[in-house]
GROMACS .gro file of C-alpha atoms in nm:
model
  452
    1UNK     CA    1  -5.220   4.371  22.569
    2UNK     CA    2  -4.926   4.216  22.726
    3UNK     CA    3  -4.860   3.854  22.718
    4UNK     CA    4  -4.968   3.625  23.023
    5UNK     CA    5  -4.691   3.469  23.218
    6UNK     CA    6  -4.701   3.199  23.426
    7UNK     CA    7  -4.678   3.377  23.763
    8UNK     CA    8  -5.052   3.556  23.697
    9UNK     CA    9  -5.373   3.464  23.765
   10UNK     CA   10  -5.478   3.316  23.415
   11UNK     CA   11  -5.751   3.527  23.396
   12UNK     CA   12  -5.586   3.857  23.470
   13UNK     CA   13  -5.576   4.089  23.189
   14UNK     CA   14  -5.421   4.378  23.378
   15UNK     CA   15  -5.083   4.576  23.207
   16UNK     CA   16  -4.737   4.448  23.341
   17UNK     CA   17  -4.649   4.843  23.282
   18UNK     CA   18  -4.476   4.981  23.636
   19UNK     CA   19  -4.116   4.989  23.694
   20UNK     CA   20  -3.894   4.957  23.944
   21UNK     CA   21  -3.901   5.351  24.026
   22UNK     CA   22  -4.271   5.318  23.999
   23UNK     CA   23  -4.348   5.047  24.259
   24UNK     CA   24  -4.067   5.283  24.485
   25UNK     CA   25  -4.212   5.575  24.439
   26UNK     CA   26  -4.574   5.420  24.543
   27UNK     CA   27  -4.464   5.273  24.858
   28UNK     CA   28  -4.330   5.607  24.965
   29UNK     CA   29  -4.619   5.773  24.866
   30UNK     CA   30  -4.853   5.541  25.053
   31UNK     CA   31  -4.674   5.605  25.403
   32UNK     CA   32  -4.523   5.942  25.392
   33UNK     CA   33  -4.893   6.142  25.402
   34UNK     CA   34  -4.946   6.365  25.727
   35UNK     CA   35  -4.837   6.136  26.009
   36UNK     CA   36  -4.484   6.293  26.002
   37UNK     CA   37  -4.642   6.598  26.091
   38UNK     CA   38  -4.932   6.527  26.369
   39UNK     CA   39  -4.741   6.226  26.553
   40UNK     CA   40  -4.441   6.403  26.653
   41UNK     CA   41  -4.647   6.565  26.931
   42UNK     CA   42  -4.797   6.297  27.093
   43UNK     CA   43  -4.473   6.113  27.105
   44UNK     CA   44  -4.238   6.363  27.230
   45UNK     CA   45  -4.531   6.395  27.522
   46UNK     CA   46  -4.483   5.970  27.588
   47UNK     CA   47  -4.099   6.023  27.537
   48UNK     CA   48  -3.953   6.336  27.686
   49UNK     CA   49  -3.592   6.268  27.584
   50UNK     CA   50  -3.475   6.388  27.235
   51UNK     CA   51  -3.264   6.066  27.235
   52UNK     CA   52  -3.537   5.888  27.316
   53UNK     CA   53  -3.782   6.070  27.082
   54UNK     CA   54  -3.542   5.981  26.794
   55UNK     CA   55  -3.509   5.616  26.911
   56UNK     CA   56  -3.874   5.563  26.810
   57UNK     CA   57  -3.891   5.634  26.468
   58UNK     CA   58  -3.587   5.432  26.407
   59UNK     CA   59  -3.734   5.144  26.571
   60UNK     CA   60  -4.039   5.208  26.440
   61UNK     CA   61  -3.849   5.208  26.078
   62UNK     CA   62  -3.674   4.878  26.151
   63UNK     CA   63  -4.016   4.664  26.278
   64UNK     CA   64  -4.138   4.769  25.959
   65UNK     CA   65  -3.869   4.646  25.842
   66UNK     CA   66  -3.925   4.319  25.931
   67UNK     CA   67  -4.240   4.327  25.852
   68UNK     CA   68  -4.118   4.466  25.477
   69UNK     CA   69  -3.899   4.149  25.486
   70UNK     CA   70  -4.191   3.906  25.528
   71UNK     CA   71  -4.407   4.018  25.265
   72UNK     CA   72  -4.080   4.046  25.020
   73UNK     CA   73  -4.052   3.655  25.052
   74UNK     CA   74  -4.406   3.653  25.009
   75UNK     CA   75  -4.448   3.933  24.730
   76UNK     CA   76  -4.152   3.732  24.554
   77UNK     CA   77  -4.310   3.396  24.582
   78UNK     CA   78  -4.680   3.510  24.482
   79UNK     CA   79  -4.659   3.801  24.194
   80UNK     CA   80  -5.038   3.822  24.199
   81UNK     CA   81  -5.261   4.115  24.211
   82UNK     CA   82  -5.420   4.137  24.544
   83UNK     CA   83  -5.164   4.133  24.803
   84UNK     CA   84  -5.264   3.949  25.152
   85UNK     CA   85  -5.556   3.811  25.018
   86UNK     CA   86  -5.316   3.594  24.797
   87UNK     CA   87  -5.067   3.509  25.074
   88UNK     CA   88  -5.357   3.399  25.295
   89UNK     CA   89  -5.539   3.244  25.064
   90UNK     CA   90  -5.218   2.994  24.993
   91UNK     CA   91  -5.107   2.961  25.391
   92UNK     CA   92  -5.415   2.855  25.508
   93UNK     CA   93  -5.745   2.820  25.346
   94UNK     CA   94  -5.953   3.092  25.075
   95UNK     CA   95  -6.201   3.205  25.316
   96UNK     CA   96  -5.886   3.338  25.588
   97UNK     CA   97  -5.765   3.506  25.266
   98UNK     CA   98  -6.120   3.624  25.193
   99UNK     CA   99  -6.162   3.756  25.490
  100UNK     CA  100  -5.849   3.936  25.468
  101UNK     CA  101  -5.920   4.130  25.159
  102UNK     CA  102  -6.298   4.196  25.222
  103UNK     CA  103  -6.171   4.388  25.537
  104UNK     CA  104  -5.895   4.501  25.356
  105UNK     CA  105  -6.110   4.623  25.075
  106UNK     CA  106  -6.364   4.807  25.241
  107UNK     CA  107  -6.213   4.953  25.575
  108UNK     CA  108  -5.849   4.998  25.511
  109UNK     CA  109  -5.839   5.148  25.145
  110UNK     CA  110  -6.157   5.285  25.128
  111UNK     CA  111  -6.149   5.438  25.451
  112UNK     CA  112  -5.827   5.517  25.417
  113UNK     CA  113  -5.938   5.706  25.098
  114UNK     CA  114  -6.221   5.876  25.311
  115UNK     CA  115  -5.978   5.997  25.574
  116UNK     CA  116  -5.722   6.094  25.364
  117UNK     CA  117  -6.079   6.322  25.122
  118UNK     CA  118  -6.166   6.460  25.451
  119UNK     CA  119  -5.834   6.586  25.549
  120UNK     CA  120  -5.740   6.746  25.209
  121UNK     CA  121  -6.041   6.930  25.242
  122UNK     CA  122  -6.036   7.011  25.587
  123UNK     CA  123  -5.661   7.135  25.459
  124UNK     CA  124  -5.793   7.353  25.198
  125UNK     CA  125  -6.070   7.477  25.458
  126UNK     CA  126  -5.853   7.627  25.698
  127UNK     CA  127  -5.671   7.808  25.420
  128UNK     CA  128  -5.961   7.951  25.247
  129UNK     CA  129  -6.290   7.870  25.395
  130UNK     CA  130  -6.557   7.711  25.210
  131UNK     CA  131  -6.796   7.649  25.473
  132UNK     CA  132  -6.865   7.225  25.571
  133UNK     CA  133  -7.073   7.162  25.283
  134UNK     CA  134  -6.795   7.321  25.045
  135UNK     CA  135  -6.509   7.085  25.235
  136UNK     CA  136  -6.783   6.751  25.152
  137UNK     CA  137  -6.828   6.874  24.829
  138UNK     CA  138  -6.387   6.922  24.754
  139UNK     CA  139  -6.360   6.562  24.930
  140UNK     CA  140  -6.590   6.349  24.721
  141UNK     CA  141  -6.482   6.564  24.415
  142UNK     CA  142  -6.131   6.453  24.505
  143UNK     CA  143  -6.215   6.049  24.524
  144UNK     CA  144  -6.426   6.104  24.207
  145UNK     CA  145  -6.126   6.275  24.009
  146UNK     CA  146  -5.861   6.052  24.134
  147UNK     CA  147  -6.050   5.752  24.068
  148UNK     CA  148  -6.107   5.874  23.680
  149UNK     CA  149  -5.743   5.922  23.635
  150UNK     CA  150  -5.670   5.587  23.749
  151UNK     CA  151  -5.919   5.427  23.536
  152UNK     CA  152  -5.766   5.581  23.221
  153UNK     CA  153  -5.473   5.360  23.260
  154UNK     CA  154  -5.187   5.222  23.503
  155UNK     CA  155  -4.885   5.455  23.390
  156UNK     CA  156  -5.100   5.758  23.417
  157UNK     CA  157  -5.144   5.717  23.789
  158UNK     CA  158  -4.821   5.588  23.860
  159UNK     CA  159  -4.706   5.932  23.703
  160UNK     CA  160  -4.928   6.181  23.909
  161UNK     CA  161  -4.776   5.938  24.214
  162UNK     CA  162  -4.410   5.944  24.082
  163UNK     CA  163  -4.462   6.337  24.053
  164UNK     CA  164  -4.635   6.421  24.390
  165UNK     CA  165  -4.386   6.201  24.560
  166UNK     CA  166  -4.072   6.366  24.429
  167UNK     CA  167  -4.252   6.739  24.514
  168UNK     CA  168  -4.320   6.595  24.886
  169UNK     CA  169  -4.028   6.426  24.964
  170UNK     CA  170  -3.788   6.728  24.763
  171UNK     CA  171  -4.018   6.994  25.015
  172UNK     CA  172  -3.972   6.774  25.290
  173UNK     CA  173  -3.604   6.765  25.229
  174UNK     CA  174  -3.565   7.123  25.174
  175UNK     CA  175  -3.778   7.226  25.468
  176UNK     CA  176  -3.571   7.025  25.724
  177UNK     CA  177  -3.250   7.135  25.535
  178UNK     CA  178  -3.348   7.545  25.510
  179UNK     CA  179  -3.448   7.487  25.915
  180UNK     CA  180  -3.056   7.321  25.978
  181UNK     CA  181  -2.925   7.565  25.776
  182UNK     CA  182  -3.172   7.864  25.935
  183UNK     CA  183  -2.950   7.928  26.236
  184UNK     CA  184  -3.273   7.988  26.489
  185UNK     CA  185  -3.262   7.695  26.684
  186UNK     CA  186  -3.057   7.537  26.884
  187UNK     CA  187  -2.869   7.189  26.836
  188UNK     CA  188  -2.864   7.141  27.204
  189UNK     CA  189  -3.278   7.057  27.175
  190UNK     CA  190  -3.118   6.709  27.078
  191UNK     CA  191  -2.947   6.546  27.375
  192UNK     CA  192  -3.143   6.772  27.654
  193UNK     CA  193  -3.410   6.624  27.799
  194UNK     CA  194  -3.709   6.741  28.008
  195UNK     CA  195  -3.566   6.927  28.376
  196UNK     CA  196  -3.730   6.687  28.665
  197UNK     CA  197  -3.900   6.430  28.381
  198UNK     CA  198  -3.748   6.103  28.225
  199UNK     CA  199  -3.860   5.786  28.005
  200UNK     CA  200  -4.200   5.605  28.174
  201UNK     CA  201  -3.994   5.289  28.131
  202UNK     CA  202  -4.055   5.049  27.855
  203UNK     CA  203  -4.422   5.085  27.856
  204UNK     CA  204  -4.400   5.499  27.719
  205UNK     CA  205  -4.158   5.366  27.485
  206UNK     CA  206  -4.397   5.096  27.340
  207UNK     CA  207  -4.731   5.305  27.348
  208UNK     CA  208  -4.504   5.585  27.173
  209UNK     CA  209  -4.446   5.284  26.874
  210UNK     CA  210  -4.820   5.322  26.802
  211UNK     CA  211  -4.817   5.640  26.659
  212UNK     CA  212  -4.471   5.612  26.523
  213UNK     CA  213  -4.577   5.294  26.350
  214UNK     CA  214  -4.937   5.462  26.234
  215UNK     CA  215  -4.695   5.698  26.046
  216UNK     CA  216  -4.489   5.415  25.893
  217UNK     CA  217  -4.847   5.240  25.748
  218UNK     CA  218  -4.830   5.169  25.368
  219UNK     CA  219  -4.457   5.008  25.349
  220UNK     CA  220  -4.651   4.744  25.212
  221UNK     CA  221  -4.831   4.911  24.914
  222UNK     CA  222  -4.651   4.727  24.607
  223UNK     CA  223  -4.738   4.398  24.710
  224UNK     CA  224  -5.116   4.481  24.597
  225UNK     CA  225  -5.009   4.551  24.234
  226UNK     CA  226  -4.741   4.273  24.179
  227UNK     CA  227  -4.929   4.164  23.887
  228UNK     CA  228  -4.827   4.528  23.715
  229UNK     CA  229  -4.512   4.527  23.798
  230UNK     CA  230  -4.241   4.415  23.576
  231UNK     CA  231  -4.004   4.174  23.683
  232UNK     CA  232  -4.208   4.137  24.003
  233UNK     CA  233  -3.960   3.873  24.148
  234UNK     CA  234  -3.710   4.071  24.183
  235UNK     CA  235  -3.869   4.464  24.209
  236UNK     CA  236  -4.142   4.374  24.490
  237UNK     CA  237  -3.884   4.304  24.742
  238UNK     CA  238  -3.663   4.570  24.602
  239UNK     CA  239  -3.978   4.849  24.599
  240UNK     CA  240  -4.036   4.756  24.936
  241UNK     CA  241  -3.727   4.756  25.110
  242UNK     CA  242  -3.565   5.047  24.912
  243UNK     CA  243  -3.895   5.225  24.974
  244UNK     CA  244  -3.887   5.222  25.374
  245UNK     CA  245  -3.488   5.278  25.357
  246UNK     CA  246  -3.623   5.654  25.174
  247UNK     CA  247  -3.902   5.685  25.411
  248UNK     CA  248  -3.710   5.639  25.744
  249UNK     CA  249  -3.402   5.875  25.610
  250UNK     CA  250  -3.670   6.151  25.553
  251UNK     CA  251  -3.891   6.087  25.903
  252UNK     CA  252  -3.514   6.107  26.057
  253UNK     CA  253  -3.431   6.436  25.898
  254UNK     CA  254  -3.746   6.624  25.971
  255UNK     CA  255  -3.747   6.455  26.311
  256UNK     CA  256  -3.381   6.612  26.381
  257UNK     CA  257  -3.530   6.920  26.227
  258UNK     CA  258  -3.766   6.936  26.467
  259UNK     CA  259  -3.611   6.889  26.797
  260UNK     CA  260  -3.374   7.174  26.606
  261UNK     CA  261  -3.668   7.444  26.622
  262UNK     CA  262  -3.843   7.328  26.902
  263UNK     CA  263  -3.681   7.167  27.225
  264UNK     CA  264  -3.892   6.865  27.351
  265UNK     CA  265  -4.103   7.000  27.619
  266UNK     CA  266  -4.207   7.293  27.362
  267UNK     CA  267  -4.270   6.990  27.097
  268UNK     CA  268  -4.470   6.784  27.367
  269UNK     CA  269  -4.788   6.775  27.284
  270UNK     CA  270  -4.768   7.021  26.959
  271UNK     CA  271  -5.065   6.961  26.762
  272UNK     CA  272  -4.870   6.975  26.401
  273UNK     CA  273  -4.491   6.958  26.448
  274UNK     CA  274  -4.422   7.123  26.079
  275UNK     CA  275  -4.603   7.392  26.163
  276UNK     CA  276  -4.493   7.497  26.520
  277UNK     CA  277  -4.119   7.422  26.344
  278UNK     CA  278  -4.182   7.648  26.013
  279UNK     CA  279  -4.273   7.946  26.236
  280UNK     CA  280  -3.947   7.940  26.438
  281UNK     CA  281  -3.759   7.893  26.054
  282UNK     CA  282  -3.985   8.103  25.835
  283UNK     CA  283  -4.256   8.315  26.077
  284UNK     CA  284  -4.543   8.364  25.975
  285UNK     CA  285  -4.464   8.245  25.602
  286UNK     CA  286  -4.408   7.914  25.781
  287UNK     CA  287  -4.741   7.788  25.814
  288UNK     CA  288  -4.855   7.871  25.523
  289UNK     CA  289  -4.541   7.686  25.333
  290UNK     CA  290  -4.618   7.411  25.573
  291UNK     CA  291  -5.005   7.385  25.523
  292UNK     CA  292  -4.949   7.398  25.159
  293UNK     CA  293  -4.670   7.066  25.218
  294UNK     CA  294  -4.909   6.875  25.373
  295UNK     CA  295  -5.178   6.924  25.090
  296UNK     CA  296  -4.962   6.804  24.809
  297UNK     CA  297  -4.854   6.546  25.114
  298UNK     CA  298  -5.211   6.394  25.177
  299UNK     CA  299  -5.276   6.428  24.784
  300UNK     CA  300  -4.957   6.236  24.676
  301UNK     CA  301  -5.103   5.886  24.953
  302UNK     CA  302  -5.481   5.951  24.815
  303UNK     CA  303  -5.375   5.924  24.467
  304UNK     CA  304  -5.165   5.592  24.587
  305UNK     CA  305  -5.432   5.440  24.767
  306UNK     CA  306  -5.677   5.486  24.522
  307UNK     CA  307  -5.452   5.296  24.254
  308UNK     CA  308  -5.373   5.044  24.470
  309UNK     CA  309  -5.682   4.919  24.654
  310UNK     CA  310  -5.887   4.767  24.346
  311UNK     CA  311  -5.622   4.515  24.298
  312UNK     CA  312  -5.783   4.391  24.609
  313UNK     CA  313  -6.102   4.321  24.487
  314UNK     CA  314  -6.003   4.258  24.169
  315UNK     CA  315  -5.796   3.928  24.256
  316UNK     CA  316  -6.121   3.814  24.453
  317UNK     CA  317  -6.336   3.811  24.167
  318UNK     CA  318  -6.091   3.661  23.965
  319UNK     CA  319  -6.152   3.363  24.188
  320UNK     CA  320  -6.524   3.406  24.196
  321UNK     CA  321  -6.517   3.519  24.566
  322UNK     CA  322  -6.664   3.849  24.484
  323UNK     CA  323  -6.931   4.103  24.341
  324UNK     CA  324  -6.978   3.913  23.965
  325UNK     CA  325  -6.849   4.193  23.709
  326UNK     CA  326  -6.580   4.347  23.943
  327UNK     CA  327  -6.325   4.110  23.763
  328UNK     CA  328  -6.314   4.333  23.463
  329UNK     CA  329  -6.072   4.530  23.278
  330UNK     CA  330  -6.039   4.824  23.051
  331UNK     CA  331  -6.043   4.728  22.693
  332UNK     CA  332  -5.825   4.999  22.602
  333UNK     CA  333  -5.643   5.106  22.934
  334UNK     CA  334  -5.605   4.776  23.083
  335UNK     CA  335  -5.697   4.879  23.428
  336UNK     CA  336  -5.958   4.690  23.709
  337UNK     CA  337  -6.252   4.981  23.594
  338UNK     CA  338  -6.533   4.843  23.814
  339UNK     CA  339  -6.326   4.804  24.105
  340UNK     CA  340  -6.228   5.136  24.103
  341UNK     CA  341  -6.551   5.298  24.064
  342UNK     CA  342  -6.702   5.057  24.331
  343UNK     CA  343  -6.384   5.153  24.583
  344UNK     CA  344  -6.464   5.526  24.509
  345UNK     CA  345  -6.858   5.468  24.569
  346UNK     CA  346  -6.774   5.307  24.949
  347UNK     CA  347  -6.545   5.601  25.016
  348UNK     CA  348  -6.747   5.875  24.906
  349UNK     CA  349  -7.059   5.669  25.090
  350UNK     CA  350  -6.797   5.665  25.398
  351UNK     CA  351  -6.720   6.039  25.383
  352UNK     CA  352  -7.109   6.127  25.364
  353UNK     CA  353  -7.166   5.930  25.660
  354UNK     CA  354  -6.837   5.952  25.924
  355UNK     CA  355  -6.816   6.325  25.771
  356UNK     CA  356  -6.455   6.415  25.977
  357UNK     CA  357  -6.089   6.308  25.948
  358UNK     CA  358  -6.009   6.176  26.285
  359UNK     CA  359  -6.371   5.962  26.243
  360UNK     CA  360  -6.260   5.818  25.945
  361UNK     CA  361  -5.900   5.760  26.068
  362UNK     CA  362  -6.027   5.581  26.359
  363UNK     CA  363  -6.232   5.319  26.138
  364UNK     CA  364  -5.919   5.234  26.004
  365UNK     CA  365  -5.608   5.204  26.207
  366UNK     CA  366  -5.707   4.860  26.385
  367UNK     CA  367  -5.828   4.695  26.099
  368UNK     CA  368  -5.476   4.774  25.931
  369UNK     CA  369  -5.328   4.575  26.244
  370UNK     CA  370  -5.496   4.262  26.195
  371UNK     CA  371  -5.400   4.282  25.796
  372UNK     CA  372  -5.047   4.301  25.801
  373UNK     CA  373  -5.031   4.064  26.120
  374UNK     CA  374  -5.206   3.844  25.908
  375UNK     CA  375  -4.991   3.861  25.591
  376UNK     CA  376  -4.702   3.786  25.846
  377UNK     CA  377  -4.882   3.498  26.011
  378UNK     CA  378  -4.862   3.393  25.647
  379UNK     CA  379  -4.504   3.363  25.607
  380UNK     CA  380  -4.454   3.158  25.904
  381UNK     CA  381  -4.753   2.862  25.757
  382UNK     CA  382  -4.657   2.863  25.430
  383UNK     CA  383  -4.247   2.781  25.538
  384UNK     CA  384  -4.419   2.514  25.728
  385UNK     CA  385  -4.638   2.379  25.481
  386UNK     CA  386  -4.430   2.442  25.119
  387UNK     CA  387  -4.098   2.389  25.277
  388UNK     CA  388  -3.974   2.326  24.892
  389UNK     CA  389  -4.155   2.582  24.732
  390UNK     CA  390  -3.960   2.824  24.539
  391UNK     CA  391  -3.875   3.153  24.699
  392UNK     CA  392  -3.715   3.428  24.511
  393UNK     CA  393  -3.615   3.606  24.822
  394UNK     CA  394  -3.587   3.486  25.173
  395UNK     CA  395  -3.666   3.700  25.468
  396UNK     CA  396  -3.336   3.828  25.610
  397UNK     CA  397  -3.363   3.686  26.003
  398UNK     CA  398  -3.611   3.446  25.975
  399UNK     CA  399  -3.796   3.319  26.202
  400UNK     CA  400  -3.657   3.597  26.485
  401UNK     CA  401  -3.732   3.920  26.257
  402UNK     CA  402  -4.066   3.892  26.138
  403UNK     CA  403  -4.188   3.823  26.452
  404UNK     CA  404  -4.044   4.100  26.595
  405UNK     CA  405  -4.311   4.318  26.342
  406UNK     CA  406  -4.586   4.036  26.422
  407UNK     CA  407  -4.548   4.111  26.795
  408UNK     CA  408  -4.553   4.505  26.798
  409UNK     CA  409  -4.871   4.508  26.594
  410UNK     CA  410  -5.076   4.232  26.832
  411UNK     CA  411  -4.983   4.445  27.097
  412UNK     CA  412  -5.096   4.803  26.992
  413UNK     CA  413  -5.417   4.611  26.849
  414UNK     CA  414  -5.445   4.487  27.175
  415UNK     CA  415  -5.412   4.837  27.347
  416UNK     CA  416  -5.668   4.949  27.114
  417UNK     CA  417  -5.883   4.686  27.173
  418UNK     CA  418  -5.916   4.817  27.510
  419UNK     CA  419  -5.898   5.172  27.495
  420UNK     CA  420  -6.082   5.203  27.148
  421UNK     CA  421  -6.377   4.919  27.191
  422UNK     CA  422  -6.616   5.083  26.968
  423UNK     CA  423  -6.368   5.145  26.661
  424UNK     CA  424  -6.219   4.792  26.625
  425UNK     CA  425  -6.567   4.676  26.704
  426UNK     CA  426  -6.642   4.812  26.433
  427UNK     CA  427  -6.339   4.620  26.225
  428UNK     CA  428  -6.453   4.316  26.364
  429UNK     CA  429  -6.806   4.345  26.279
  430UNK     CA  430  -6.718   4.426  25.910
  431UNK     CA  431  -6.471   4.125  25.943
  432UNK     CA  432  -6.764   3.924  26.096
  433UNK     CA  433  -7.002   4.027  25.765
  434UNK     CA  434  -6.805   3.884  25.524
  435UNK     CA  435  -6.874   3.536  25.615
  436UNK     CA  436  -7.203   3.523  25.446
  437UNK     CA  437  -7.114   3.701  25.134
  438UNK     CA  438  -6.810   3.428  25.142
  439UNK     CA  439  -7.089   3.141  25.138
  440UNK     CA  440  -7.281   3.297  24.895
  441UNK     CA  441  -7.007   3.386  24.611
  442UNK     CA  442  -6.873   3.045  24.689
  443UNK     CA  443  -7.183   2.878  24.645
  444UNK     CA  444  -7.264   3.110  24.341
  445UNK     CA  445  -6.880   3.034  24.224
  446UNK     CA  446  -6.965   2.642  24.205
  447UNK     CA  447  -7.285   2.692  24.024
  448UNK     CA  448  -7.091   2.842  23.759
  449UNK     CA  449  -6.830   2.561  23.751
  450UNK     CA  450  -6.545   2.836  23.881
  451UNK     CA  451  -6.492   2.627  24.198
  452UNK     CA  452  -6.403   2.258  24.253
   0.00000   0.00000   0.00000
């Protein structure tokens, strides 16, 4: 077991075993899953300008940016397992960081994990059917097996990320390269825009953000698993930044790869971009190349997520602010055991009872919004309140940049407050039901002497 410095919890006994490459590798495997090939539709329909079109995802890569800069100071300054519940926790008071990680916990990783289940197997489905109760039964086998591997120890998950990564973002590479290189389309698709239709003004342009930002989501993924990494000072900010630098090149490349097959009002409203884009490269070959990418995609984030997301629940109990028990890890592989197998018992419970992708995607999305807008909010309280603290890194543009992040993701919550009521009403009631189980581990957590 590795020694205990004095930027851990005292009580965490989890392996300082991931390197640099490792923490890089998982924060590109945590975004790049199948947004970058369903968005592209939707946005070329709110943006009917290639120039345009392109402008979004490199906007979208720069306010993630900033918000990437944020939690860098933060990740630098706070090495801890457990991400924004640590950050909030420290900026304002334990039950906003509480809060944080309960909904954190169990709507954005496991239902992330659900989603991400139901769309493999929806995936493999369409390729060879197996009937609905087949695609259940490949979905929860999927959480079960992932979440074994990542109980039997750190570096063997980090591996099966580090090597589904490097096949997704090498096919994603190739693909946009062989289409370049193809001679079928026509470079033209990139400056011509729609005859008779133009830009809805600044409001197309920021509802477009939404999905271009959904399909940025998980930039922030080492921060959760600081207390692994080695050297975490110095790698967390480098994982994350280096990590969305690789992300936006590749989401640029396909992007250009796209408008190359398909001109804009062709790619308006396509329901999977890779696909329509493979057929014009490949034919018919195409979609089944492309349907085979986005397997290994969607397989490379679930195995990410599912290593990640303990680490949540794991630094909660090491305060005494969660399920007694959870707190534990492997004798022998030095990984959070019961928080794994308790994440993969929500999800599974979440896939029997929300069933389909988009219905587990939905559950999601807004609580993700009020996370990371927290963990922001975080940055600006604690510069306030531990002016003298040491910080590692400094966010690059403070206070202008990270507010440019913290801004973007009010306002799409805000749209989807009012267009999706019953999904982040559903986020806000889970947020609203941790506030007794906060009183009771609390009160529980003094009776044992664990709290002041």
């Amino acid at each position: 077991m590795d020694p205990q410095p004095s930027d851990r919890h005292p009580r965490d006994r989890l392996l300082r075993a991931l390197t640099l490459s490792d923490a890089l590798f998982l924060v590109v495997a945590s975004v790049i899953g199948s947004g970058i090939f369903l968005t592209p539709g939707r946005i070329a329909e709110l943006l009917p300008h290639p120039l345009w079109f392109l402008a979004a995802w490199v906007v979208g890569g720069l306010l993630s940016l900033a918000g990437a800069l944020a939690n860098a100071e933060l990740g630098a300054m706070f090495p801890h397992a457990g991400g924004d519940y640590v950050y909030l926790r420290e900026a304002f008071h334990p039950v906003a960081g509480f809060l944080v990680g309960w909904l954190t916990f169990f709507v954005i990783f496991a239902g992330t994990i659900a989603a991400l289940a139901a769309g493999f197997a929806a995936g493999v489905g369409s390729l060879w059917p197996v009937g609905p109760g087949g695609e259940l039964a490949i979905a929860v086998g999927l959480v079960l097996a992932t979440s074994a591997l990542n109980v039997a120890g750190v570096r063997w998950g980090a591996r099966a990320n580090n090597l589904s990564t490097a096949v997704k973002v090498l096919a994603l590479l190739l693909f946009a390269a062989v289409g370049l290189a193809s001679g079928t389309g026509d470079v033209s698709h990139w400056v011509a825009p729609v005859s008779g239709a133009g830009v809805s003004g600044w409001s197309g342009f920021g509802l477009a953000l939404s999905p271009v930002l959904f399909s940025y989501l998980g930039w922030n993924a080492s921060i959760y698993v600081a207390s692994e990494i080695r050297d975490p000072q110095r790698n967390v900010p480098r994982s994350l930044l280096l990590g969305l630098a690789v992300v936006t090149a590749v989401y640029l490349m396909v992007n250009l790869a796209y408008l190359y097959a398909l001109p804009i009002e062709r790619l308006a409203g396509t329901p999977n971009a890779g696909e329509a884009s493979a057929a014009v490269f490949l034919g018919e070959r195409g979609g089944v190349f492309v349907a085979l990418l986005v397997l290994v995609s969607i397989l490379g984030t679930l195995n990410a997520t599912v290593l990640v997301g303990p680490r949540i629940a794991y630094a909660m109990a090491l305060d005494g602010l969660f399920f007694r028990g959870i707190d534990q890890a492997h004798a022998r592989f030095g990984t959070p055991v019961i928080a794994i197998w308790v994440q993969a018992l929500v999800s599974v419970g979440l896939l029997l009872l929300l069933r389909t992708f988009p219905s587990a995607l939905d559950y999601t999305t807004f609580a993700i919004l009020l996370a990371a807008s927290a963990g922001v909010g975080a940055l600006y309280a604690l510069r306030r309140r531990r002016p003298d603290a040491a910080r590692p890194y400094r966010a690059w543009g403070y206070p202008v940049v990270p507010a440019l992040y913290l801004v973007a993701n009010l306002a799409i919550a805000a749209v989807m407050l009012v267009n999706r009521p019953l999904e982040c009403g559903v986020g806000l009631a889970m947020l609203a039901m941790g506030l007794p189980f906060y009183a009771l581990f609390t009160r529980t957590a003094r009776g044992a002497g664990a709290l002041p």
